[in-house]
Amino acid sequence: MTYHQAAARQADLRPGQPLRLVPEPDNPHDSHAVAVYPDGGSDPIGYVNKQKARIWSGLIAEGAQLSAVSLRGTGPGIKCEAVAVLAAEPRVVAHLLSPRPASLPRPAFLQ
């Protein structure tokens, strides 16, 4: 996120907010690069680290559908030092974000 602070500050990166993963096979620094965009945003807020990017870009290239959400971040207008991203099959992300019975505690990543 070092080079993308302006976009990160404008984005809603609170836990549970949707993100988009965009592979960049033509990236001159890393052919496995995966940019992270806020849902509906036109500028990346950063990139997936190299180890995860190699795996995620391969999965996406093979046709895997991945949904992504923020697990850690800040709201618009607040400086964001880091974003933690969860990427999984869409049904898994939907289940994690679905309403929970009132008797169960709120998931830790949404607190």
XYZ file of N, CA, C and O in Angstrom:
444
model
N 0.805 -1.201 0.000
C 0.000 0.000 0.000
C 0.847 1.263 0.000
O 0.316 2.343 -0.159
N 2.154 1.116 0.133
C 3.032 2.277 0.250
C 2.814 3.287 -0.863
O 2.779 4.488 -0.630
N 2.637 2.809 -2.073
C 2.519 3.706 -3.220
C 1.075 4.071 -3.546
O 0.824 4.780 -4.500
N 0.134 3.593 -2.757
C -1.282 3.781 -3.075
C -2.069 4.380 -1.911
O -3.254 4.129 -1.769
N -1.411 5.195 -1.103
C -2.056 5.757 0.083
C -3.262 6.626 -0.246
O -4.253 6.599 0.468
N -3.203 7.395 -1.321
C -4.325 8.282 -1.657
C -5.574 7.468 -1.966
O -6.664 7.775 -1.465
N -5.433 6.418 -2.763
C -6.586 5.568 -3.101
C -7.082 4.833 -1.863
O -8.293 4.689 -1.652
N -6.161 4.368 -1.020
C -6.553 3.647 0.194
C -7.291 4.570 1.155
O -8.256 4.166 1.803
N -6.879 5.816 1.243
C -7.532 6.768 2.155
C -8.962 7.073 1.703
O -9.853 7.271 2.513
N -9.206 7.065 0.405
C -10.537 7.367 -0.125
C -11.482 6.169 -0.048
O -12.691 6.334 -0.044
N -10.935 4.973 0.012
C -11.745 3.755 -0.076
C -12.350 3.363 1.272
O -11.828 3.704 2.324
N -13.445 2.624 1.186
C -14.052 2.026 2.378
C -13.470 0.629 2.524
O -13.842 -0.291 1.808
N -12.526 0.490 3.437
C -11.809 -0.772 3.615
C -12.129 -1.426 4.956
O -11.401 -2.300 5.412
N -13.242 -1.013 5.550
C -13.628 -1.611 6.826
C -13.872 -3.104 6.652
O -14.233 -3.558 5.557
N -13.703 -3.882 7.703
C -13.935 -5.326 7.606
C -15.292 -5.663 7.016
O -16.308 -5.063 7.366
N -15.273 -6.602 6.075
C -16.485 -7.058 5.420
C -16.763 -6.366 4.097
O -17.628 -6.793 3.342
N -16.037 -5.287 3.793
C -16.262 -4.566 2.534
C -15.697 -5.375 1.362
O -14.605 -5.927 1.449
N -16.441 -5.429 0.247
C -15.972 -6.194 -0.908
C -14.785 -5.528 -1.594
O -14.674 -4.300 -1.630
N -13.916 -6.372 -2.105
C -12.739 -5.931 -2.851
C -12.682 -6.701 -4.162
O -13.293 -7.762 -4.289
N -11.943 -6.179 -5.120
C -11.743 -6.877 -6.393
C -10.262 -7.211 -6.537
O -9.404 -6.372 -6.246
N -9.994 -8.424 -6.992
C -8.636 -8.861 -7.273
C -8.445 -8.848 -8.785
O -9.208 -9.479 -9.508
N -7.432 -8.122 -9.252
C -7.211 -7.976 -10.685
C -5.783 -8.423 -11.018
O -4.821 -7.723 -10.675
N -5.648 -9.592 -11.664
C -4.307 -10.039 -12.062
C -3.692 -9.075 -13.071
O -4.402 -8.484 -13.893
N -2.390 -8.893 -12.990
C -1.671 -8.022 -13.913
C -0.517 -8.804 -14.549
O 0.652 -8.601 -14.196
N -0.821 -9.711 -15.482
C 0.241 -10.530 -16.081
C 1.275 -9.712 -16.851
O 2.393 -10.174 -17.067
N 0.932 -8.482 -17.243
C 1.875 -7.616 -17.959
C 2.622 -6.656 -17.035
O 3.344 -5.776 -17.509
N 2.475 -6.830 -15.733
C 3.161 -5.969 -14.774
C 4.678 -6.134 -14.954
O 5.187 -7.253 -14.897
N 5.411 -5.044 -15.173
C 6.849 -5.153 -15.432
C 7.668 -5.629 -14.231
O 8.800 -6.083 -14.401
N 7.106 -5.556 -13.031
C 7.844 -5.954 -11.832
C 7.579 -7.397 -11.426
O 8.417 -8.030 -10.790
N 6.406 -7.913 -11.788
C 6.031 -9.273 -11.389
C 4.869 -9.747 -12.262
O 3.771 -9.186 -12.190
N 5.105 -10.762 -13.059
C 4.052 -11.263 -13.961
C 2.914 -11.950 -13.211
O 1.877 -12.240 -13.799
N 3.110 -12.198 -11.909
C 2.054 -12.811 -11.088
C 1.342 -11.776 -10.219
O 0.548 -12.138 -9.356
N 1.616 -10.496 -10.447
C 1.046 -9.439 -9.605
C -0.485 -9.467 -9.638
O -1.097 -9.722 -10.673
N -1.065 -9.222 -8.464
C -2.523 -9.130 -8.331
C -2.817 -7.834 -7.585
O -2.461 -7.678 -6.416
N -3.461 -6.900 -8.287
C -3.829 -5.622 -7.684
C -5.123 -5.791 -6.899
O -5.978 -6.608 -7.250
N -5.265 -5.010 -5.836
C -6.464 -5.026 -5.006
C -7.162 -3.680 -5.177
O -6.553 -2.622 -4.976
N -8.433 -3.751 -5.587
C -9.243 -2.560 -5.807
C -10.432 -2.579 -4.854
O -10.997 -3.646 -4.600
N -10.841 -1.406 -4.359
C -12.108 -1.364 -3.623
C -13.232 -1.624 -4.613
O -13.104 -1.317 -5.803
N -14.321 -2.200 -4.143
C -15.454 -2.488 -5.012
C -15.921 -1.196 -5.662
O -16.229 -0.220 -4.989
N -15.923 -1.146 -6.983
C -16.348 0.042 -7.702
C -15.262 1.089 -7.869
O -15.473 2.091 -8.533
N -14.094 0.866 -7.280
C -13.008 1.843 -7.377
C -12.224 1.697 -8.667
O -12.133 0.613 -9.237
N -11.637 2.803 -9.117
C -10.875 2.778 -10.360
C -9.368 2.748 -10.137
O -8.613 2.567 -11.086
N -8.928 2.929 -8.896
C -7.499 2.923 -8.584
C -7.198 1.817 -7.581
O -7.946 1.631 -6.612
N -6.071 1.112 -7.776
C -5.733 0.059 -6.807
C -5.345 0.663 -5.463
O -4.803 1.764 -5.395
N -5.641 -0.081 -4.403
C -5.231 0.356 -3.065
C -3.926 -0.320 -2.670
O -3.334 0.001 -1.656
N -3.498 -1.295 -3.478
C -2.266 -2.005 -3.216
C -2.215 -3.296 -3.998
O -3.010 -3.514 -4.918
N -1.281 -4.145 -3.596
C -1.078 -5.422 -4.270
C -0.983 -6.547 -3.251
O -0.526 -6.350 -2.125
N -1.404 -7.723 -3.678
C -1.270 -8.931 -2.860
C 0.225 -9.235 -2.763
O 0.966 -9.054 -3.737
N 0.678 -9.724 -1.588
C 2.103 -10.029 -1.447
C 2.511 -11.116 -2.444
O 1.689 -11.891 -2.920
N 3.786 -11.156 -2.784
C 4.273 -12.010 -3.874
C 3.939 -13.483 -3.695
O 3.616 -14.164 -4.660
N 4.035 -14.001 -2.476
C 3.751 -15.421 -2.264
C 2.296 -15.749 -2.565
O 1.994 -16.696 -3.287
N 1.386 -14.968 -2.029
C -0.038 -15.206 -2.279
C -0.405 -14.874 -3.713
O -1.241 -15.540 -4.322
N 0.204 -13.832 -4.278
C -0.115 -13.425 -5.648
C 0.187 -14.545 -6.635
O -0.570 -14.772 -7.576
N 1.267 -15.255 -6.439
C 1.616 -16.355 -7.338
C 0.505 -17.411 -7.327
O 0.081 -17.884 -8.374
N -0.014 -17.724 -6.161
C -1.080 -18.727 -6.038
C -2.387 -18.177 -6.590
O -3.048 -18.816 -7.415
N -2.777 -16.982 -6.147
C -4.067 -16.413 -6.556
C -4.119 -16.132 -8.050
O -5.129 -16.379 -8.699
N -3.021 -15.623 -8.632
C -3.034 -15.343 -10.069
C -3.163 -16.640 -10.859
O -3.841 -16.684 -11.886
N -2.531 -17.716 -10.364
C -2.664 -19.016 -11.014
C -4.088 -19.538 -10.955
O -4.614 -20.044 -11.949
N -4.717 -19.418 -9.798
C -6.107 -19.864 -9.656
C -7.037 -19.079 -10.578
O -7.893 -19.651 -11.256
N -6.849 -17.764 -10.621
C -7.696 -16.924 -11.462
C -7.469 -17.269 -12.940
O -8.414 -17.372 -13.714
N -6.216 -17.483 -13.320
C -5.902 -17.829 -14.710
C -6.544 -19.161 -15.109
O -6.911 -19.360 -16.269
N -6.694 -20.062 -14.152
C -7.320 -21.365 -14.412
C -8.842 -21.268 -14.419
O -9.520 -22.265 -14.628
N -9.380 -20.089 -14.153
C -10.828 -19.896 -14.201
C -11.540 -19.937 -12.861
O -12.765 -19.879 -12.808
N -10.782 -20.029 -11.770
C -11.413 -20.049 -10.445
C -12.089 -18.704 -10.180
O -11.563 -17.649 -10.529
N -13.277 -18.758 -9.608
C -13.994 -17.549 -9.217
C -13.637 -17.254 -7.766
O -13.864 -18.086 -6.894
N -13.064 -16.101 -7.519
C -12.709 -15.701 -6.160
C -13.440 -14.424 -5.805
O -13.466 -13.476 -6.585
N -14.031 -14.421 -4.630
C -14.570 -13.196 -4.049
C -13.573 -12.758 -2.993
O -12.893 -13.579 -2.386
N -13.492 -11.461 -2.776
C -12.555 -10.948 -1.783
C -13.237 -9.902 -0.922
O -14.072 -9.134 -1.406
N -12.878 -9.892 0.352
C -13.368 -8.882 1.290
C -12.223 -8.449 2.189
O -11.245 -9.173 2.378
N -12.379 -7.265 2.728
C -11.417 -6.759 3.685
C -11.652 -7.421 5.042
O -12.791 -7.549 5.490
N -10.577 -7.840 5.676
C -10.658 -8.350 7.047
C -10.167 -7.307 8.043
O -10.511 -7.340 9.212
N -9.320 -6.393 7.540
C -8.783 -5.332 8.391
C -8.535 -4.118 7.510
O -7.943 -4.229 6.445
N -9.001 -2.992 7.926
C -8.816 -1.752 7.183
C -9.593 -0.642 7.864
O -10.115 -0.825 8.958
N -9.654 0.509 7.210
C -10.307 1.675 7.793
C -11.386 2.200 6.859
O -11.490 1.791 5.707
N -12.174 3.128 7.348
C -13.212 3.749 6.548
C -12.658 4.876 5.699
O -11.495 5.271 5.844
N -13.484 5.427 4.807
C -13.043 6.526 3.946
C -12.556 7.723 4.753
O -13.112 8.051 5.787
N -11.489 8.340 4.256
C -10.959 9.530 4.899
C -9.997 9.263 6.038
O -9.469 10.192 6.629
N -9.764 8.005 6.347
C -8.871 7.641 7.454
C -7.647 6.938 6.889
O -7.773 6.024 6.068
N -6.466 7.356 7.314
C -5.237 6.726 6.838
C -5.265 5.235 7.145
O -5.627 4.818 8.235
N -4.892 4.447 6.156
C -4.908 2.993 6.302
C -3.493 2.470 6.116
O -2.891 2.653 5.059
N -2.956 1.844 7.134
C -1.591 1.315 7.077
C -1.523 -0.033 6.382
O -0.541 -0.351 5.729
N -2.559 -0.841 6.545
C -2.547 -2.183 5.946
C -3.973 -2.691 5.825
O -4.847 -2.339 6.608
N -4.176 -3.516 4.826
C -5.460 -4.171 4.624
C -5.197 -5.665 4.624
O -4.258 -6.132 3.985
N -5.995 -6.401 5.359
C -5.940 -7.861 5.305
C -7.088 -8.296 4.405
O -8.214 -7.810 4.547
N -6.797 -9.173 3.455
C -7.771 -9.590 2.457
C -8.068 -11.076 2.596
O -7.148 -11.890 2.713
N -9.350 -11.408 2.579
C -9.782 -12.804 2.509
C -10.281 -13.036 1.095
O -11.130 -12.282 0.610
N -9.753 -14.040 0.430
C -10.227 -14.420 -0.900
C -10.627 -15.891 -0.842
O -9.886 -16.725 -0.318
N -11.802 -16.182 -1.354
C -12.320 -17.550 -1.345
C -13.409 -17.665 -2.403
O -13.788 -16.674 -3.035
N -13.927 -18.871 -2.562
C -15.052 -19.059 -3.464
C -16.189 -18.140 -3.023
O -16.380 -17.916 -1.823
N -16.950 -17.608 -3.961
C -18.031 -16.683 -3.599
C -18.986 -17.231 -2.551
O -19.425 -16.499 -1.668
N -19.323 -18.518 -2.606
C -20.259 -19.076 -1.629
C -19.670 -19.074 -0.219
O -20.391 -18.907 0.760
N -18.374 -19.239 -0.109
C -17.718 -19.217 1.201
C -17.766 -17.807 1.780
O -18.124 -17.615 2.945
N -17.425 -16.814 0.960
C -17.463 -15.421 1.425
C -18.894 -15.029 1.793
O -19.126 -14.411 2.831
N -19.864 -15.421 0.967
C -21.271 -15.105 1.263
C -21.693 -15.725 2.588
O -22.388 -15.087 3.388
N -21.265 -16.952 2.842
C -21.613 -17.612 4.103
C -20.993 -16.862 5.287
O -21.658 -16.643 6.304
N -19.734 -16.477 5.143
C -19.067 -15.765 6.237
C -19.718 -14.421 6.547
O -19.712 -13.969 7.685
N -20.295 -13.796 5.529
C -20.910 -12.489 5.715
C -22.407 -12.553 5.975
O -23.045 -11.533 6.224
N -22.987 -13.753 5.933
C -24.433 -13.889 6.107
C -24.835 -13.608 7.558
O -24.019 -13.710 8.478
N -26.101 -13.239 7.754
C -26.575 -12.975 9.120
C -26.389 -14.209 10.006
O -26.575 -15.334 9.562
N -26.024 -13.948 11.216
C -25.819 -15.024 12.187
C -26.963 -15.024 13.194
O -27.544 -13.972 13.460
N -27.248 -16.182 13.757
C -28.258 -16.202 14.825
C -27.841 -15.248 15.948
O -26.656 -15.111 16.265
N -28.795 -14.588 16.534
C -28.517 -13.609 17.585
C -27.771 -14.216 18.768
O -27.065 -13.520 19.491
N -27.909 -15.524 18.949
C -27.267 -16.173 20.091
C -25.765 -16.387 19.883
O -25.056 -16.698 20.832
N -25.285 -16.202 18.659
C -23.859 -16.401 18.379
C -23.127 -15.066 18.394
O -23.677 -14.044 17.993
N -21.849 -15.077 18.822
C -21.098 -13.825 18.811
C -20.771 -13.389 17.389
O -20.755 -14.198 16.465
N -20.517 -12.116 17.224
C -20.120 -11.560 15.924
C -18.743 -12.109 15.562
O -17.870 -12.221 16.428
N -18.487 -12.437 14.286
C -17.156 -12.935 13.900
C -16.072 -11.929 14.277
O -16.257 -10.712 14.165
N -14.945 -12.435 14.732
C -13.861 -11.578 15.216
C -13.391 -10.602 14.147
O -13.078 -9.446 14.457
N -13.362 -11.013 12.871
C -12.839 -10.122 11.843
C -13.779 -8.966 11.536
O -13.387 -7.994 10.904
N -15.024 -9.021 12.000
C -15.971 -7.924 11.803
C -16.083 -7.023 13.015
O -16.858 -6.075 13.015
N -15.347 -7.308 14.063
C -15.431 -6.488 15.284
C -14.476 -5.340 15.229
O -13.507 -5.306 14.599
